[in-house]
Tab-separated table of C-alpha atoms in Angstrom:
chain	number	residue	atom	x	y	z
T	1	UNK	CA	31.275	54.117	64.527
T	2	UNK	CA	28.320	55.508	62.656
T	3	UNK	CA	30.433	55.569	59.541
T	4	UNK	CA	31.486	51.960	60.181
T	5	UNK	CA	27.844	50.991	60.469
T	6	UNK	CA	26.984	52.714	57.191
T	7	UNK	CA	29.930	51.045	55.477
T	8	UNK	CA	28.881	47.540	56.650
T	9	UNK	CA	26.976	46.057	53.705
T	10	UNK	CA	27.119	42.407	54.663
T	11	UNK	CA	23.434	42.355	55.594
T	12	UNK	CA	22.542	43.963	52.273
T	13	UNK	CA	24.359	41.229	50.403
T	14	UNK	CA	22.490	38.577	52.344
T	15	UNK	CA	19.180	40.290	51.630
T	16	UNK	CA	19.983	40.664	47.951
T	17	UNK	CA	21.068	37.040	47.763
T	18	UNK	CA	17.849	35.944	49.429
T	19	UNK	CA	15.816	37.928	46.954
T	20	UNK	CA	17.771	36.505	44.026
T	21	UNK	CA	17.432	32.994	45.376
T	22	UNK	CA	13.671	32.893	44.779
T	23	UNK	CA	13.765	33.249	40.976
T	24	UNK	CA	16.837	31.050	40.911
T	25	UNK	CA	15.003	28.291	42.711
T	26	UNK	CA	11.976	28.810	40.484
T	27	UNK	CA	14.193	28.547	37.430
T	28	UNK	CA	15.853	25.367	38.662
T	29	UNK	CA	12.498	23.961	39.744
T	30	UNK	CA	10.947	24.785	36.384
T	31	UNK	CA	13.804	22.960	34.681
T	32	UNK	CA	13.169	19.929	36.877
T	33	UNK	CA	9.469	20.051	36.011
T	34	UNK	CA	10.258	20.368	32.309
T	35	UNK	CA	12.378	17.225	32.486
T	36	UNK	CA	9.489	15.446	34.213
T	37	UNK	CA	7.079	16.680	31.543
T	38	UNK	CA	9.381	15.441	28.781
T	39	UNK	CA	9.722	12.018	30.398
T	40	UNK	CA	5.955	11.716	30.883
T	41	UNK	CA	5.345	12.747	27.272
T	42	UNK	CA	7.840	10.155	26.052
T	43	UNK	CA	6.309	7.384	28.159
T	44	UNK	CA	2.777	8.347	27.173
T	45	UNK	CA	3.599	8.545	23.455
T	46	UNK	CA	5.213	5.118	23.496
T	47	UNK	CA	2.161	3.683	25.272
T	48	UNK	CA	-0.230	5.320	22.808
T	49	UNK	CA	1.815	4.028	19.840
T	50	UNK	CA	1.649	0.486	21.235
T	51	UNK	CA	-2.093	0.784	21.837
T	52	UNK	CA	-2.727	2.087	18.325
T	53	UNK	CA	-0.709	-0.695	16.702
T	54	UNK	CA	-2.482	-3.290	18.831
T	55	UNK	CA	-5.887	-1.914	17.942
T	56	UNK	CA	-5.150	-1.654	14.219
T	57	UNK	CA	-4.004	-5.274	14.016
T	58	UNK	CA	-6.543	-6.796	16.386
T	59	UNK	CA	-9.183	-7.796	13.783
T	60	UNK	CA	-11.736	-6.157	16.107
T	61	UNK	CA	-11.305	-2.708	14.704
T	62	UNK	CA	-15.057	-2.272	14.129
T	63	UNK	CA	-16.097	-3.666	17.503
T	64	UNK	CA	-16.217	-0.492	19.629
T	65	UNK	CA	-16.463	-2.273	22.968
T	66	UNK	CA	-13.643	-4.722	22.359
T	67	UNK	CA	-11.362	-2.225	20.650
T	68	UNK	CA	-11.750	0.129	23.624
T	69	UNK	CA	-10.766	-2.674	25.993
T	70	UNK	CA	-7.732	-3.564	23.860
T	71	UNK	CA	-6.528	0.036	23.807
T	72	UNK	CA	-7.084	0.436	27.555
T	73	UNK	CA	-5.157	-2.739	28.311
T	74	UNK	CA	-2.115	-1.590	26.354
T	75	UNK	CA	-2.226	1.867	27.918
T	76	UNK	CA	-2.369	0.374	31.415
T	77	UNK	CA	0.381	-2.137	30.706
T	78	UNK	CA	2.682	0.608	29.449
T	79	UNK	CA	2.088	2.921	32.457
T	80	UNK	CA	0.298	5.587	30.421
T	81	UNK	CA	-1.615	6.964	33.431
T	82	UNK	CA	1.034	6.583	36.142
T	83	UNK	CA	1.542	10.293	36.870
T	84	UNK	CA	-1.582	11.784	35.324
T	85	UNK	CA	-4.448	13.216	37.348
T	86	UNK	CA	-7.929	11.732	37.263
T	87	UNK	CA	-10.151	12.668	34.354
T	88	UNK	CA	-7.878	11.399	31.580
T	89	UNK	CA	-9.647	11.449	28.194
T	90	UNK	CA	-9.014	8.477	25.887
T	91	UNK	CA	-10.457	8.273	22.372
T	92	UNK	CA	-9.891	5.767	19.608
T	93	UNK	CA	-11.444	4.981	16.249
T	94	UNK	CA	-11.100	4.812	12.468
T	95	UNK	CA	-10.285	7.878	10.432
T	96	UNK	CA	-11.781	6.699	7.130
T	97	UNK	CA	-10.722	9.831	5.256
T	98	UNK	CA	-7.046	9.072	5.873
T	99	UNK	CA	-7.235	5.293	6.138
T	100	UNK	CA	-5.965	5.169	9.706
T	101	UNK	CA	-6.781	3.893	13.184
T	102	UNK	CA	-6.000	6.475	15.854
T	103	UNK	CA	-5.640	6.638	19.654
T	104	UNK	CA	-5.574	9.916	21.591
T	105	UNK	CA	-4.876	10.442	25.309
T	106	UNK	CA	-5.298	13.806	27.062
T	107	UNK	CA	-4.672	14.525	30.733
T	108	UNK	CA	-3.034	16.764	33.320
T	109	UNK	CA	0.144	16.350	35.332
T	110	UNK	CA	0.822	18.055	38.682
T	111	UNK	CA	3.918	20.230	38.828
T	112	UNK	CA	6.405	20.213	41.699
T	113	UNK	CA	8.111	23.614	41.547
T	114	UNK	CA	6.187	25.505	38.895
T	115	UNK	CA	3.216	25.667	41.266
T	116	UNK	CA	5.211	28.259	43.216
T	117	UNK	CA	4.635	30.484	40.184
T	118	UNK	CA	0.938	29.622	40.076
T	119	UNK	CA	1.239	26.813	37.499
T	120	UNK	CA	-0.206	23.839	39.365
T	121	UNK	CA	-0.770	21.503	36.406
T	122	UNK	CA	0.273	21.174	32.771
T	123	UNK	CA	-1.671	19.600	29.910
T	124	UNK	CA	-0.291	16.381	28.486
T	125	UNK	CA	-1.458	14.915	25.164
T	126	UNK	CA	-0.304	12.104	22.895
T	127	UNK	CA	-1.833	11.018	19.588
T	128	UNK	CA	-0.889	8.069	17.414
T	129	UNK	CA	-2.298	7.087	14.032
T	130	UNK	CA	-1.660	3.767	12.337
T	131	UNK	CA	-2.099	3.705	8.575
T	132	UNK	CA	-4.227	0.763	7.547
T	133	UNK	CA	-2.573	-1.063	4.682
T	134	UNK	CA	-5.821	-1.714	2.859
T	135	UNK	CA	-8.376	1.050	2.941
T	136	UNK	CA	-9.371	0.655	-0.673
T	137	UNK	CA	-7.304	-1.319	-3.154
T	138	UNK	CA	-7.697	-2.687	-6.669
T	139	UNK	CA	-5.078	-5.217	-7.732
T	140	UNK	CA	-4.469	-6.650	-11.207
T	141	UNK	CA	-2.380	-9.808	-11.368
T	142	UNK	CA	-0.758	-9.865	-14.831
T	143	UNK	CA	0.732	-13.347	-15.086
T	144	UNK	CA	2.823	-15.043	-17.763
T	145	UNK	CA	1.034	-18.139	-19.091
T	146	UNK	CA	3.353	-18.833	-22.015
T	147	UNK	CA	4.524	-22.296	-23.064
T	148	UNK	CA	7.824	-21.895	-21.230
T	149	UNK	CA	5.865	-21.815	-17.952
T	150	UNK	CA	4.666	-25.411	-18.397
T	151	UNK	CA	5.158	-27.854	-15.550
T	152	UNK	CA	6.618	-26.947	-12.183
T	153	UNK	CA	7.033	-23.249	-13.047
T	154	UNK	CA	3.305	-22.763	-13.573
T	155	UNK	CA	2.549	-24.834	-10.480
T	156	UNK	CA	4.807	-22.572	-8.419
T	157	UNK	CA	3.166	-19.480	-9.892
T	158	UNK	CA	-0.265	-20.746	-8.886
T	159	UNK	CA	0.870	-21.333	-5.302
T	160	UNK	CA	2.531	-17.913	-5.140
T	161	UNK	CA	-0.386	-15.991	-6.656
T	162	UNK	CA	-2.993	-17.622	-4.408
T	163	UNK	CA	-0.858	-16.990	-1.331
T	164	UNK	CA	-0.610	-13.327	-2.382
T	165	UNK	CA	-4.401	-13.074	-2.605
T	166	UNK	CA	-4.770	-14.779	0.778
T	167	UNK	CA	-2.342	-12.394	2.498
T	168	UNK	CA	-4.232	-9.328	1.318
T	169	UNK	CA	-7.687	-10.755	1.944
T	170	UNK	CA	-6.857	-11.904	5.475
T	171	UNK	CA	-5.200	-8.590	6.338
T	172	UNK	CA	-7.930	-6.203	5.260
T	173	UNK	CA	-10.250	-4.563	7.748
T	174	UNK	CA	-13.960	-5.357	7.595
T	175	UNK	CA	-14.778	-2.005	6.026
T	176	UNK	CA	-11.993	-2.071	3.408
T	177	UNK	CA	-12.817	-2.218	-0.296
T	178	UNK	CA	-10.467	-4.797	-1.849
T	179	UNK	CA	-10.806	-6.155	-5.392
T	180	UNK	CA	-8.660	-8.463	-7.497
T	181	UNK	CA	-8.438	-8.888	-11.254
T	182	UNK	CA	-6.577	-11.622	-13.136
T	183	UNK	CA	-4.908	-11.219	-16.543
T	184	UNK	CA	-3.229	-14.395	-17.832
T	185	UNK	CA	-1.208	-13.491	-20.933
T	186	UNK	CA	0.943	-15.091	-23.586
T	187	UNK	CA	0.919	-14.101	-27.264
T	188	UNK	CA	-2.623	-12.790	-26.802
T	189	UNK	CA	-5.057	-12.356	-23.951
T	190	UNK	CA	-8.488	-13.929	-23.681
T	191	UNK	CA	-11.391	-11.529	-23.029
T	192	UNK	CA	-13.933	-14.356	-22.796
T	193	UNK	CA	-16.440	-15.751	-25.268
T	194	UNK	CA	-19.204	-13.896	-23.486
T	195	UNK	CA	-17.849	-10.648	-24.935
T	196	UNK	CA	-18.162	-11.715	-28.583
T	197	UNK	CA	-20.849	-9.106	-29.234
T	198	UNK	CA	-19.471	-6.395	-26.910
T	199	UNK	CA	-19.394	-2.892	-28.341
T	200	UNK	CA	-15.630	-2.725	-27.866
T	201	UNK	CA	-14.864	-5.891	-29.867
T	202	UNK	CA	-14.328	-5.969	-33.612
T	203	UNK	CA	-16.025	-9.307	-33.960
T	204	UNK	CA	-14.372	-12.376	-35.427
T	205	UNK	CA	-14.947	-13.088	-39.096
T	206	UNK	CA	-15.401	-16.740	-38.175
T	207	UNK	CA	-17.252	-16.769	-34.842
T	208	UNK	CA	-17.198	-20.541	-34.602
T	209	UNK	CA	-13.408	-20.537	-34.522
T	210	UNK	CA	-13.011	-17.665	-32.055
T	211	UNK	CA	-11.906	-18.651	-28.547
T	212	UNK	CA	-11.684	-15.229	-26.939
T	213	UNK	CA	-8.296	-14.029	-28.236
T	214	UNK	CA	-7.818	-10.342	-29.023
T	215	UNK	CA	-4.933	-8.607	-30.727
T	216	UNK	CA	-3.742	-5.021	-30.892
T	217	UNK	CA	-5.319	-1.865	-32.194
T	218	UNK	CA	-3.089	0.005	-34.623
T	219	UNK	CA	-0.243	2.024	-33.132
T	220	UNK	CA	-0.307	4.215	-31.056
T	221	UNK	CA	-3.674	3.031	-29.733
T	222	UNK	CA	-2.037	-0.222	-28.622
T	223	UNK	CA	-0.234	1.567	-25.772
T	224	UNK	CA	-3.237	3.425	-24.377
T	225	UNK	CA	-6.093	2.328	-22.139
T	226	UNK	CA	-9.744	1.956	-23.093
T	227	UNK	CA	-11.772	1.433	-26.237
T	228	UNK	CA	-12.624	5.052	-26.982
T	229	UNK	CA	-10.105	5.119	-29.815
T	230	UNK	CA	-11.442	2.016	-31.528
T	231	UNK	CA	-12.400	-1.606	-31.091
T	232	UNK	CA	-10.143	-4.443	-30.054
T	233	UNK	CA	-9.693	-6.935	-32.914
T	234	UNK	CA	-10.773	-10.515	-32.351
T	235	UNK	CA	-8.248	-13.073	-33.608
T	236	UNK	CA	-9.802	-16.055	-35.394
T	237	UNK	CA	-8.355	-19.339	-34.219
T	238	UNK	CA	-5.759	-17.627	-32.052
T	239	UNK	CA	-3.965	-19.445	-29.257
T	240	UNK	CA	-4.473	-17.696	-25.942
T	241	UNK	CA	-4.615	-18.536	-22.230
T	242	UNK	CA	-7.608	-18.724	-19.891
T	243	UNK	CA	-9.956	-15.702	-19.774
T	244	UNK	CA	-9.355	-12.440	-17.956
T	245	UNK	CA	-11.215	-12.044	-14.659
T	246	UNK	CA	-12.375	-8.431	-14.174
T	247	UNK	CA	-12.065	-6.822	-10.731
T	248	UNK	CA	-14.037	-8.708	-8.119
T	249	UNK	CA	-14.289	-9.148	-4.362
T	250	UNK	CA	-14.814	-12.886	-4.890
T	251	UNK	CA	-11.428	-14.330	-3.982
T	252	UNK	CA	-12.730	-17.882	-4.437
T	253	UNK	CA	-13.335	-17.050	-8.097
T	254	UNK	CA	-9.842	-15.572	-8.412
T	255	UNK	CA	-8.291	-18.673	-6.826
T	256	UNK	CA	-10.292	-20.990	-9.089
T	257	UNK	CA	-9.203	-19.107	-12.192
T	258	UNK	CA	-5.581	-19.115	-11.048
T	259	UNK	CA	-5.834	-22.901	-10.679
T	260	UNK	CA	-7.317	-23.123	-14.193
T	261	UNK	CA	-4.388	-21.349	-15.868
T	262	UNK	CA	-2.558	-23.277	-18.613
T	263	UNK	CA	0.785	-22.704	-20.306
T	264	UNK	CA	0.428	-21.962	-24.010
T	265	UNK	CA	1.860	-19.743	-26.730
T	266	UNK	CA	4.651	-17.187	-27.097
T	267	UNK	CA	5.478	-14.065	-25.094
T	268	UNK	CA	4.142	-10.533	-25.637
T	269	UNK	CA	4.356	-8.840	-22.232
T	270	UNK	CA	2.944	-5.525	-23.484
T	271	UNK	CA	-0.406	-7.201	-24.162
T	272	UNK	CA	-0.610	-8.347	-20.558
T	273	UNK	CA	0.225	-4.873	-19.212
T	274	UNK	CA	-2.317	-3.210	-21.525
T	275	UNK	CA	-5.109	-5.478	-20.339
T	276	UNK	CA	-4.030	-5.176	-16.722
T	277	UNK	CA	-4.510	-1.443	-17.215
T	278	UNK	CA	-7.890	-2.003	-18.861
T	279	UNK	CA	-8.964	-4.100	-15.868
T	280	UNK	CA	-7.970	-1.371	-13.402
T	281	UNK	CA	-9.450	1.477	-15.431
T	282	UNK	CA	-13.070	2.548	-14.889
T	283	UNK	CA	-13.944	2.868	-18.570
T	284	UNK	CA	-14.708	0.176	-21.138
T	285	UNK	CA	-13.869	-2.548	-21.893
T	286	UNK	CA	-14.116	-3.328	-18.175
T	287	UNK	CA	-15.873	-0.897	-15.857
T	288	UNK	CA	-15.432	-2.465	-12.407
T	289	UNK	CA	-12.568	-0.140	-11.448
T	290	UNK	CA	-13.112	3.025	-9.459
T	291	UNK	CA	-12.625	6.460	-10.956
T	292	UNK	CA	-9.701	8.513	-9.587
T	293	UNK	CA	-12.162	10.626	-7.579
T	294	UNK	CA	-13.855	7.554	-6.078
T	295	UNK	CA	-10.499	6.057	-5.152
T	296	UNK	CA	-9.259	9.298	-3.607
T	297	UNK	CA	-12.379	9.519	-1.449
T	298	UNK	CA	-11.384	6.307	0.357
T	299	UNK	CA	-7.613	6.847	0.230
T	300	UNK	CA	-7.421	3.915	-2.152
T	301	UNK	CA	-4.698	2.512	-4.407
T	302	UNK	CA	-4.491	0.776	-7.764
T	303	UNK	CA	-1.757	-1.835	-8.064
T	304	UNK	CA	-0.491	-4.000	-10.912
T	305	UNK	CA	1.763	-7.016	-10.380
T	306	UNK	CA	3.478	-8.111	-13.610
T	307	UNK	CA	5.273	-11.452	-13.749
T	308	UNK	CA	7.094	-13.029	-16.696
T	309	UNK	CA	9.647	-15.775	-17.206
T	310	UNK	CA	11.097	-14.676	-20.524
T	311	UNK	CA	11.873	-12.191	-23.245
T	312	UNK	CA	9.379	-11.008	-25.850
T	313	UNK	CA	9.114	-13.570	-28.669
T	314	UNK	CA	6.051	-12.067	-30.394
T	315	UNK	CA	5.257	-8.549	-31.607
T	316	UNK	CA	2.319	-6.775	-33.243
T	317	UNK	CA	1.647	-6.977	-36.948
T	318	UNK	CA	-1.679	-5.206	-36.267
T	319	UNK	CA	-3.992	-6.736	-35.428
T	320	UNK	CA	-2.189	-10.050	-34.890
T	321	UNK	CA	0.894	-10.674	-32.788
T	322	UNK	CA	2.638	-12.842	-35.347
T	323	UNK	CA	5.602	-10.521	-35.682
T	324	UNK	CA	9.094	-11.293	-34.417
T	325	UNK	CA	10.257	-7.697	-33.933
T	326	UNK	CA	11.447	-7.917	-30.343
T	327	UNK	CA	12.541	-4.267	-30.380
T	328	UNK	CA	8.983	-3.146	-31.182
T	329	UNK	CA	7.619	-5.441	-28.467
T	330	UNK	CA	10.150	-4.116	-25.943
T	331	UNK	CA	9.406	-0.506	-26.856
T	332	UNK	CA	5.658	-1.062	-26.494
T	333	UNK	CA	6.209	-2.681	-23.115
T	334	UNK	CA	8.344	0.229	-21.887
T	335	UNK	CA	5.873	2.829	-23.190
T	336	UNK	CA	2.937	1.091	-21.548
T	337	UNK	CA	4.737	0.952	-18.206
T	338	UNK	CA	5.367	4.699	-18.395
T	339	UNK	CA	1.745	5.412	-19.331
T	340	UNK	CA	0.359	3.194	-16.571
T	341	UNK	CA	2.522	4.782	-13.875
T	342	UNK	CA	1.453	8.227	-15.080
T	343	UNK	CA	-2.081	7.258	-13.984
T	344	UNK	CA	-0.902	6.773	-10.367
T	345	UNK	CA	-1.009	2.985	-10.693
T	346	UNK	CA	1.720	1.270	-8.680
T	347	UNK	CA	3.602	-1.441	-10.562
T	348	UNK	CA	5.480	-4.365	-9.035
T	349	UNK	CA	7.424	-6.595	-11.428
T	350	UNK	CA	8.731	-10.132	-10.995
T	351	UNK	CA	11.185	-11.841	-13.347
T	352	UNK	CA	11.286	-15.612	-12.996
T	353	UNK	CA	14.341	-17.677	-13.973
T	354	UNK	CA	15.311	-15.522	-16.962
T	355	UNK	CA	18.945	-14.377	-17.363
T	356	UNK	CA	18.417	-11.934	-20.269
T	357	UNK	CA	19.736	-8.472	-19.286
T	358	UNK	CA	17.296	-6.872	-21.754
T	359	UNK	CA	14.112	-8.100	-20.088
T	360	UNK	CA	15.697	-7.616	-16.650
T	361	UNK	CA	16.258	-3.934	-17.382
T	362	UNK	CA	12.773	-3.587	-18.868
T	363	UNK	CA	11.158	-5.177	-15.815
T	364	UNK	CA	13.241	-3.110	-13.396
T	365	UNK	CA	12.388	0.108	-15.220
T	366	UNK	CA	8.721	-0.865	-15.417
T	367	UNK	CA	8.431	-1.108	-11.638
T	368	UNK	CA	7.363	2.034	-9.786
T	369	UNK	CA	10.786	2.071	-8.119
T	370	UNK	CA	13.718	-0.374	-8.050
T	371	UNK	CA	12.612	-1.851	-4.717
T	372	UNK	CA	9.424	-3.054	-6.416
T	373	UNK	CA	11.358	-5.223	-8.899
T	374	UNK	CA	12.084	-8.845	-7.952
T	375	UNK	CA	14.578	-10.965	-9.898
T	376	UNK	CA	13.785	-14.534	-8.833
T	377	UNK	CA	15.880	-17.546	-9.777
T	378	UNK	CA	13.892	-20.374	-8.186
T	379	UNK	CA	10.353	-21.420	-7.351
T	380	UNK	CA	10.970	-20.693	-3.673
T	381	UNK	CA	12.161	-17.193	-4.546
T	382	UNK	CA	9.067	-16.646	-6.703
T	383	UNK	CA	6.778	-17.582	-3.829
T	384	UNK	CA	8.808	-15.366	-1.502
T	385	UNK	CA	8.503	-12.399	-3.895
T	386	UNK	CA	4.716	-12.622	-4.058
T	387	UNK	CA	4.615	-13.033	-0.291
T	388	UNK	CA	6.786	-9.970	0.223
T	389	UNK	CA	4.660	-7.825	-2.067
T	390	UNK	CA	1.488	-9.006	-0.351
T	391	UNK	CA	2.833	-8.191	3.103
T	392	UNK	CA	4.076	-4.796	1.966
T	393	UNK	CA	0.672	-3.888	0.530
T	394	UNK	CA	-1.178	-5.255	3.559
T	395	UNK	CA	1.145	-3.874	6.212
T	396	UNK	CA	0.099	-1.401	8.897
T	397	UNK	CA	2.443	1.409	9.893
T	398	UNK	CA	2.638	4.362	12.244
T	399	UNK	CA	1.928	7.575	10.343
T	400	UNK	CA	1.658	9.985	13.314
């Protein structure tokens, strides 16, 4: 009987099972808690994302009291605090270095089973950052004002360009640095009569007949920015559009000058791109643009929007643009686009009611990427293209 007792191990099995059951239950319980933690994190992150988007688009981004209330409302509505302990920390504000509005929520969640192992709470945190579309931006509108734009085409361009300006201006935050420049172009561009004696102008031989038109410096200076390599030649009696408007925060002035545009002359797109670049650059002839370092400090962008309705019908004879070498004009245009993009300037291009495959390819290749090229075949499509570009530049987006 003693031997039978010694051979009976059923109690040992029960004891061993009981001992094994504790870590088993802890393991299962921990898994349950981990699922709860994941679900809480998911819910909290979604709530924080919604709150950040709401705050960034509220137009009250600089009003600390109101922006706090907006964030809190969205967090409450989306059950951000439902299972968190008291003492939740919520912060929100503008990260000017990265051009973003952020919301952060930190708290603790009670565990159910993990407390058996001494883990009573776990830390929960969710952060969301919304990139602000306009932190700092300089935009040059390079617009075709050639004779072929006369009538309804130019009227549509004016509507589209002003709507573009309005979209960006109405979307920017109070602190954002947003400037516009305007470069109407045709055969020449007009730098304004007020610059007749500027150091970067090779003055007209007949000042009384000069109306602001400038031609090209000799190649290869005609595909590079600035006046350091020489002066821009004034063209006596040249036919050119309304004057360039250097970068400004005065959108009323930009709108007024868009309204004043007239259709005149032949097409030399390269001249428009060159002077769009000059407007955006910080060196002479125009110095309103930020340096690369200044722009980087505010996470800023330089953007050029180039619109034309036709192929090149004028080319340089240096200094005039009385040539008819379309290949030279096309090559200059393509080279300028490459040089501009190399300076981290984003280019959007819009072709308007022009079937030529040559200019279509040039405009597509000029754009910073194919998605930034718009081939429009009607006035409505032209307006839509400018609207789309404006919304893309102004748009807010989650970046964290």
